[in-house]
Amino acid sequence: MPRTILLADDHEDNRLALLTVLEREGYRTLGAANGQQAVDAAREHMPDLILMDLAMPVMDGRQAMQQLRADKRTAGIPIIVLTAMALTVDRDRMVAEGFDGLLIKPCMPPHLVSEVRRVVGPPE
């Protein structure tokens, strides 16, 4: 069974484009438009990896990550920050907060795939 990647981003065009890249690589994908949807989807589907935008409505990426880390069922799922705030986001700080990596948007497909493979390996 292919590895499952959950991508949480409130910008539908960005979310669909990145999900398409991952699907073409052979990953199973799930999308969420806000942090609460991401938490709910993670608890229901137990993905292998979560790509999490920081600035989202309803619940932001930090709050969603904190909820997932506090739940023993989802605490071990790797979560990579996906953000356009490159100037205000420090990779080391994000890792110290509990994230497992950082991708800066716009994210080129080869970079996205490389980071996903680094964390979870090939699709199957």
CSV table of N, CA and C in Angstrom, one decimal:
chain,number,residue,atom,x,y,z
A,1,MET,N,0.8,-1.2,0.0
A,1,MET,CA,0.0,0.0,0.0
A,1,MET,C,0.9,1.2,0.0
A,2,PRO,N,0.6,2.2,-0.8
A,2,PRO,CA,1.4,3.5,-0.9
A,2,PRO,C,1.4,4.2,0.5
A,3,ARG,N,2.5,4.9,0.7
A,3,ARG,CA,2.5,5.8,1.9
A,3,ARG,C,1.6,6.9,1.7
A,4,THR,N,1.0,7.4,2.8
A,4,THR,CA,0.0,8.4,2.7
A,4,THR,C,0.5,9.8,3.2
A,5,ILE,N,0.3,10.8,2.4
A,5,ILE,CA,0.8,12.2,2.8
A,5,ILE,C,-0.5,13.0,3.0
A,6,LEU,N,-0.6,13.7,4.1
A,6,LEU,CA,-1.6,14.7,4.4
A,6,LEU,C,-1.1,16.1,4.2
A,7,LEU,N,-1.7,16.9,3.3
A,7,LEU,CA,-1.2,18.2,3.1
A,7,LEU,C,-2.3,19.2,3.6
A,8,ALA,N,-1.9,20.1,4.5
A,8,ALA,CA,-2.8,21.1,5.0
A,8,ALA,C,-2.4,22.4,4.6
A,9,ASP,N,-3.2,23.1,3.7
A,9,ASP,CA,-3.0,24.4,3.2
A,9,ASP,C,-4.3,25.0,2.9
A,10,ASP,N,-4.5,26.3,3.3
A,10,ASP,CA,-5.8,26.9,3.1
A,10,ASP,C,-5.9,27.5,1.7
A,11,HIS,N,-4.9,27.5,0.9
A,11,HIS,CA,-4.9,28.0,-0.5
A,11,HIS,C,-5.2,26.8,-1.4
A,12,GLU,N,-6.4,26.7,-1.9
A,12,GLU,CA,-6.8,25.5,-2.6
A,12,GLU,C,-5.9,25.2,-3.8
A,13,ASP,N,-5.5,26.2,-4.6
A,13,ASP,CA,-4.6,26.0,-5.8
A,13,ASP,C,-3.3,25.4,-5.3
A,14,ASN,N,-2.7,25.9,-4.3
A,14,ASN,CA,-1.4,25.4,-3.8
A,14,ASN,C,-1.6,24.0,-3.4
A,15,ARG,N,-2.6,23.7,-2.6
A,15,ARG,CA,-2.9,22.4,-2.1
A,15,ARG,C,-3.0,21.4,-3.2
A,16,LEU,N,-3.9,21.7,-4.2
A,16,LEU,CA,-4.1,20.8,-5.3
A,16,LEU,C,-2.9,20.6,-6.1
A,17,ALA,N,-2.1,21.6,-6.4
A,17,ALA,CA,-0.9,21.5,-7.2
A,17,ALA,C,0.1,20.5,-6.5
A,18,LEU,N,0.3,20.7,-5.2
A,18,LEU,CA,1.3,19.9,-4.5
A,18,LEU,C,0.8,18.4,-4.3
A,19,LEU,N,-0.5,18.3,-4.1
A,19,LEU,CA,-1.1,16.9,-4.0
A,19,LEU,C,-0.9,16.2,-5.3
A,20,THR,N,-1.1,16.9,-6.4
A,20,THR,CA,-0.9,16.3,-7.7
A,20,THR,C,0.5,15.8,-7.9
A,21,VAL,N,1.5,16.6,-7.5
A,21,VAL,CA,2.9,16.2,-7.7
A,21,VAL,C,3.1,14.9,-6.9
A,22,LEU,N,2.6,14.9,-5.6
A,22,LEU,CA,2.8,13.7,-4.8
A,22,LEU,C,2.1,12.5,-5.4
A,23,GLU,N,0.9,12.7,-5.9
A,23,GLU,CA,0.2,11.6,-6.5
A,23,GLU,C,0.9,11.0,-7.7
A,24,ARG,N,1.4,11.9,-8.5
A,24,ARG,CA,2.2,11.4,-9.7
A,24,ARG,C,3.4,10.6,-9.3
A,25,GLU,N,4.0,10.9,-8.1
A,25,GLU,CA,5.1,10.1,-7.6
A,25,GLU,C,4.7,8.8,-7.1
A,26,GLY,N,3.4,8.6,-6.9
A,26,GLY,CA,2.9,7.3,-6.4
A,26,GLY,C,2.4,7.3,-4.9
A,27,TYR,N,2.4,8.5,-4.3
A,27,TYR,CA,2.0,8.6,-2.9
A,27,TYR,C,0.4,8.7,-2.9
A,28,ARG,N,-0.2,8.2,-1.8
A,28,ARG,CA,-1.6,8.4,-1.6
A,28,ARG,C,-1.7,9.7,-0.9
A,29,THR,N,-2.6,10.6,-1.2
A,29,THR,CA,-2.7,11.9,-0.6
A,29,THR,C,-4.1,12.2,0.0
A,30,LEU,N,-4.0,13.1,1.0
A,30,LEU,CA,-5.2,13.6,1.6
A,30,LEU,C,-5.0,15.1,1.7
A,31,GLY,N,-6.0,15.9,1.6
A,31,GLY,CA,-5.9,17.4,1.7
A,31,GLY,C,-6.8,17.9,2.9
A,32,ALA,N,-6.3,19.0,3.4
A,32,ALA,CA,-7.1,19.7,4.5
A,32,ALA,C,-6.9,21.2,4.3
A,33,ALA,N,-8.0,21.9,4.5
A,33,ALA,CA,-8.0,23.4,4.2
A,33,ALA,C,-7.7,24.2,5.5
A,34,ASN,N,-7.6,23.6,6.6
A,34,ASN,CA,-7.2,24.3,7.8
A,34,ASN,C,-6.7,23.3,8.9
A,35,GLY,N,-6.2,23.9,10.0
A,35,GLY,CA,-5.6,23.0,11.0
A,35,GLY,C,-6.5,22.0,11.6
A,36,GLN,N,-7.7,22.4,11.9
A,36,GLN,CA,-8.7,21.5,12.5
A,36,GLN,C,-9.0,20.3,11.5
A,37,GLN,N,-9.2,20.6,10.3
A,37,GLN,CA,-9.4,19.5,9.3
A,37,GLN,C,-8.1,18.6,9.3
A,38,ALA,N,-6.9,19.2,9.4
A,38,ALA,CA,-5.7,18.4,9.4
A,38,ALA,C,-5.7,17.4,10.6
A,39,VAL,N,-6.0,18.0,11.8
A,39,VAL,CA,-6.0,17.1,13.0
A,39,VAL,C,-7.1,16.0,12.8
A,40,ASP,N,-8.2,16.4,12.4
A,40,ASP,CA,-9.3,15.3,12.2
A,40,ASP,C,-8.9,14.3,11.2
A,41,ALA,N,-8.3,14.7,10.1
A,41,ALA,CA,-7.9,13.7,9.0
A,41,ALA,C,-6.7,12.9,9.5
A,42,ALA,N,-5.8,13.5,10.3
A,42,ALA,CA,-4.7,12.7,10.8
A,42,ALA,C,-5.2,11.6,11.8
A,43,ARG,N,-6.1,12.0,12.6
A,43,ARG,CA,-6.6,11.0,13.6
A,43,ARG,C,-7.4,9.9,12.9
A,44,GLU,N,-8.1,10.2,11.8
A,44,GLU,CA,-8.9,9.2,11.1
A,44,GLU,C,-8.1,8.3,10.2
A,45,HIS,N,-7.1,8.9,9.5
A,45,HIS,CA,-6.4,8.2,8.5
A,45,HIS,C,-4.9,7.8,8.8
A,46,MET,N,-4.4,8.3,9.9
A,46,MET,CA,-3.0,8.0,10.4
A,46,MET,C,-2.0,8.0,9.2
A,47,PRO,N,-1.8,9.2,8.6
A,47,PRO,CA,-0.9,9.3,7.5
A,47,PRO,C,0.5,9.1,7.9
A,48,ASP,N,1.4,8.8,6.9
A,48,ASP,CA,2.8,8.6,7.2
A,48,ASP,C,3.6,9.9,7.4
A,49,LEU,N,3.0,11.0,6.8
A,49,LEU,CA,3.6,12.3,6.9
A,49,LEU,C,2.6,13.4,6.7
A,50,ILE,N,2.8,14.5,7.4
A,50,ILE,CA,1.9,15.7,7.3
A,50,ILE,C,2.7,16.9,6.8
A,51,LEU,N,2.3,17.5,5.8
A,51,LEU,CA,2.8,18.8,5.3
A,51,LEU,C,1.9,19.9,5.8
A,52,MET,N,2.3,20.8,6.7
A,52,MET,CA,1.5,21.7,7.4
A,52,MET,C,1.8,23.2,7.1
A,53,ASP,N,0.9,23.9,6.5
A,53,ASP,CA,1.0,25.3,6.4
A,53,ASP,C,0.9,25.9,7.8
A,54,LEU,N,1.6,27.0,8.0
A,54,LEU,CA,1.5,27.7,9.3
A,54,LEU,C,0.3,28.6,9.4
A,55,ALA,N,0.0,29.4,8.5
A,55,ALA,CA,-1.0,30.4,8.5
A,55,ALA,C,-2.3,29.9,7.9
A,56,MET,N,-3.2,29.4,8.7
A,56,MET,CA,-4.5,28.9,8.2
A,56,MET,C,-5.6,29.3,9.1
A,57,PRO,N,-6.8,29.4,8.5
A,57,PRO,CA,-8.0,29.8,9.4
A,57,PRO,C,-8.4,28.6,10.3
A,58,VAL,N,-9.3,28.9,11.2
A,58,VAL,CA,-9.9,28.0,12.1
A,58,VAL,C,-8.8,27.6,13.2
A,59,MET,N,-7.8,26.9,12.7
A,59,MET,CA,-6.7,26.6,13.6
A,59,MET,C,-5.4,26.6,12.8
A,60,ASP,N,-4.4,27.3,13.3
A,60,ASP,CA,-3.1,27.5,12.5
A,60,ASP,C,-2.3,26.2,12.6
A,61,GLY,N,-1.2,26.2,11.9
A,61,GLY,CA,-0.4,25.0,11.8
A,61,GLY,C,0.3,24.6,13.1
A,62,ARG,N,0.7,25.7,13.9
A,62,ARG,CA,1.4,25.4,15.2
A,62,ARG,C,0.4,24.8,16.1
A,63,GLN,N,-0.8,25.3,16.2
A,63,GLN,CA,-1.9,24.7,17.1
A,63,GLN,C,-2.2,23.3,16.7
A,64,ALA,N,-2.3,23.1,15.4
A,64,ALA,CA,-2.6,21.7,14.9
A,64,ALA,C,-1.5,20.8,15.3
A,65,MET,N,-0.2,21.2,15.1
A,65,MET,CA,0.9,20.3,15.4
A,65,MET,C,0.9,20.0,16.9
A,66,GLN,N,0.6,21.0,17.8
A,66,GLN,CA,0.6,20.8,19.2
A,66,GLN,C,-0.5,19.8,19.6
A,67,GLN,N,-1.7,19.9,19.0
A,67,GLN,CA,-2.7,18.9,19.2
A,67,GLN,C,-2.3,17.5,18.8
A,68,LEU,N,-1.7,17.4,17.6
A,68,LEU,CA,-1.2,16.1,17.2
A,68,LEU,C,-0.1,15.5,18.0
A,69,ARG,N,0.8,16.3,18.5
A,69,ARG,CA,1.9,15.9,19.4
A,69,ARG,C,1.3,15.4,20.7
A,70,ALA,N,0.2,16.0,21.2
A,70,ALA,CA,-0.3,15.7,22.5
A,70,ALA,C,-1.2,14.4,22.5
A,71,ASP,N,-1.5,13.9,21.3
A,71,ASP,CA,-2.3,12.7,21.2
A,71,ASP,C,-1.4,11.6,20.9
A,72,LYS,N,-1.3,10.6,21.8
A,72,LYS,CA,-0.4,9.5,21.7
A,72,LYS,C,-0.5,8.7,20.4
A,73,ARG,N,-1.7,8.7,19.8
A,73,ARG,CA,-1.9,8.0,18.5
A,73,ARG,C,-1.2,8.7,17.3
A,74,THR,N,-1.1,10.1,17.4
A,74,THR,CA,-0.6,10.8,16.3
A,74,THR,C,0.7,11.5,16.6
A,75,ALA,N,1.2,11.3,17.8
A,75,ALA,CA,2.4,12.0,18.3
A,75,ALA,C,3.7,11.7,17.4
A,76,GLY,N,3.7,10.5,16.9
A,76,GLY,CA,4.9,10.1,16.1
A,76,GLY,C,4.8,10.4,14.6
A,77,ILE,N,3.8,10.9,14.1
A,77,ILE,CA,3.7,11.2,12.7
A,77,ILE,C,4.6,12.4,12.4
A,78,PRO,N,5.5,12.3,11.4
A,78,PRO,CA,6.4,13.5,11.1
A,78,PRO,C,5.5,14.6,10.5
A,79,ILE,N,5.8,15.8,10.9
A,79,ILE,CA,5.1,17.0,10.4
A,79,ILE,C,6.2,18.0,9.9
A,80,ILE,N,6.0,18.3,8.6
A,80,ILE,CA,6.9,19.3,8.0
A,80,ILE,C,6.2,20.6,7.8
A,81,VAL,N,6.8,21.7,8.2
A,81,VAL,CA,6.2,23.0,8.0
A,81,VAL,C,6.3,23.3,6.5
A,82,LEU,N,5.2,23.9,6.0
A,82,LEU,CA,5.1,24.3,4.6
A,82,LEU,C,4.7,25.8,4.6
A,83,THR,N,5.6,26.7,4.4
A,83,THR,CA,5.2,28.1,4.6
A,83,THR,C,5.9,29.0,3.6
A,84,ALA,N,5.2,30.1,3.3
A,84,ALA,CA,5.7,31.2,2.5
A,84,ALA,C,6.4,32.3,3.3
A,85,MET,N,6.4,32.1,4.6
A,85,MET,CA,7.0,33.1,5.5
A,85,MET,C,8.5,32.9,5.7
A,86,ALA,N,9.3,32.8,4.6
A,86,ALA,CA,10.7,32.4,4.7
A,86,ALA,C,11.5,33.3,5.5
A,87,LEU,N,11.2,34.6,5.5
A,87,LEU,CA,12.0,35.6,6.2
A,87,LEU,C,11.8,35.6,7.7
A,88,THR,N,10.6,35.1,8.1
A,88,THR,CA,10.3,35.1,9.6
A,88,THR,C,10.3,33.8,10.2
A,89,VAL,N,10.6,32.7,9.4
A,89,VAL,CA,10.6,31.4,10.0
A,89,VAL,C,12.0,30.8,10.0
A,90,ASP,N,12.4,30.4,11.1
A,90,ASP,CA,13.7,29.8,11.3
A,90,ASP,C,13.6,28.3,11.5
A,91,ARG,N,14.3,27.5,10.6
A,91,ARG,CA,14.2,26.1,10.6
A,91,ARG,C,14.5,25.5,12.0
A,92,ASP,N,15.6,26.0,12.7
A,92,ASP,CA,15.9,25.4,14.0
A,92,ASP,C,14.8,25.7,15.0
A,93,ARG,N,14.2,26.8,14.9
A,93,ARG,CA,13.1,27.2,15.8
A,93,ARG,C,11.9,26.2,15.6
A,94,MET,N,11.6,26.0,14.3
A,94,MET,CA,10.5,25.1,14.0
A,94,MET,C,10.7,23.7,14.5
A,95,VAL,N,12.0,23.2,14.3
A,95,VAL,CA,12.3,21.9,14.9
A,95,VAL,C,12.2,21.9,16.4
A,96,ALA,N,12.7,22.9,17.0
A,96,ALA,CA,12.6,23.0,18.5
A,96,ALA,C,11.1,23.0,19.0
A,97,GLU,N,10.2,23.6,18.1
A,97,GLU,CA,8.8,23.6,18.5
A,97,GLU,C,8.1,22.3,18.3
A,98,GLY,N,8.7,21.4,17.5
A,98,GLY,CA,8.2,20.0,17.4
A,98,GLY,C,8.0,19.6,15.9
A,99,PHE,N,8.3,20.5,15.0
A,99,PHE,CA,8.2,20.1,13.6
A,99,PHE,C,9.4,19.3,13.2
A,100,ASP,N,9.3,18.5,12.1
A,100,ASP,CA,10.3,17.6,11.7
A,100,ASP,C,11.1,18.2,10.5
A,101,GLY,N,10.7,19.3,9.9
A,101,GLY,CA,11.4,19.9,8.8
A,101,GLY,C,10.7,21.1,8.3
A,102,LEU,N,11.2,21.7,7.3
A,102,LEU,CA,10.7,23.0,6.8
A,102,LEU,C,10.8,23.0,5.3
A,103,LEU,N,9.7,23.4,4.6
A,103,LEU,CA,9.7,23.6,3.2
A,103,LEU,C,9.2,25.0,2.9
A,104,ILE,N,9.9,25.8,2.1
A,104,ILE,CA,9.5,27.1,1.8
A,104,ILE,C,8.7,27.2,0.5
A,105,LYS,N,7.5,27.8,0.5
A,105,LYS,CA,6.7,28.0,-0.7
A,105,LYS,C,7.1,29.3,-1.4
A,106,PRO,N,7.1,29.3,-2.7
A,106,PRO,CA,6.6,28.2,-3.5
A,106,PRO,C,7.6,27.1,-3.6
A,107,CYS,N,7.2,25.9,-3.5
A,107,CYS,CA,8.0,24.7,-3.3
A,107,CYS,C,8.1,24.0,-4.7
A,108,MET,N,9.3,24.0,-5.2
A,108,MET,CA,9.5,23.3,-6.5
A,108,MET,C,9.3,21.8,-6.4
A,109,PRO,N,8.6,21.2,-7.3
A,109,PRO,CA,8.3,19.7,-7.2
A,109,PRO,C,9.5,18.8,-6.9
A,110,PRO,N,10.7,19.0,-7.5
A,110,PRO,CA,11.8,18.1,-7.1
A,110,PRO,C,12.2,18.3,-5.6
A,111,HIS,N,12.1,19.5,-5.1
A,111,HIS,CA,12.4,19.8,-3.7
A,111,HIS,C,11.4,19.1,-2.8
A,112,LEU,N,10.1,19.3,-3.1
A,112,LEU,CA,9.0,18.6,-2.3
A,112,LEU,C,9.2,17.1,-2.3
A,113,VAL,N,9.4,16.5,-3.4
A,113,VAL,CA,9.6,15.1,-3.5
A,113,VAL,C,10.8,14.6,-2.7
A,114,SER,N,11.9,15.3,-2.9
A,114,SER,CA,13.1,15.0,-2.2
A,114,SER,C,12.9,15.0,-0.6
A,115,GLU,N,12.2,16.0,-0.1
A,115,GLU,CA,12.0,16.2,1.3
A,115,GLU,C,11.1,15.1,1.8
A,116,VAL,N,10.0,14.8,1.0
A,116,VAL,CA,9.1,13.7,1.4
A,116,VAL,C,9.8,12.4,1.4
A,117,ARG,N,10.6,12.1,0.4
A,117,ARG,CA,11.4,10.8,0.4
A,117,ARG,C,12.4,10.8,1.6
A,118,ARG,N,13.0,11.9,1.9
A,118,ARG,CA,13.9,12.0,3.0
A,118,ARG,C,13.3,11.5,4.3
A,119,VAL,N,12.0,11.9,4.5
A,119,VAL,CA,11.3,11.7,5.8
A,119,VAL,C,10.7,10.3,5.8
A,120,VAL,N,10.0,9.9,4.7
A,120,VAL,CA,9.2,8.7,4.7
A,120,VAL,C,9.7,7.6,3.7
A,121,GLY,N,10.6,8.0,2.8
A,121,GLY,CA,11.0,7.1,1.8
A,121,GLY,C,10.2,7.1,0.6
A,122,PRO,N,10.4,6.1,-0.3
A,122,PRO,CA,9.6,6.0,-1.5
A,122,PRO,C,8.1,5.7,-1.3
A,123,PRO,N,7.3,5.9,-2.3
A,123,PRO,CA,5.9,5.7,-2.1
A,123,PRO,C,5.5,4.4,-1.5
A,124,GLU,N,6.2,3.3,-1.8
A,124,GLU,CA,5.8,2.0,-1.3
A,124,GLU,C,7.0,1.3,-0.8
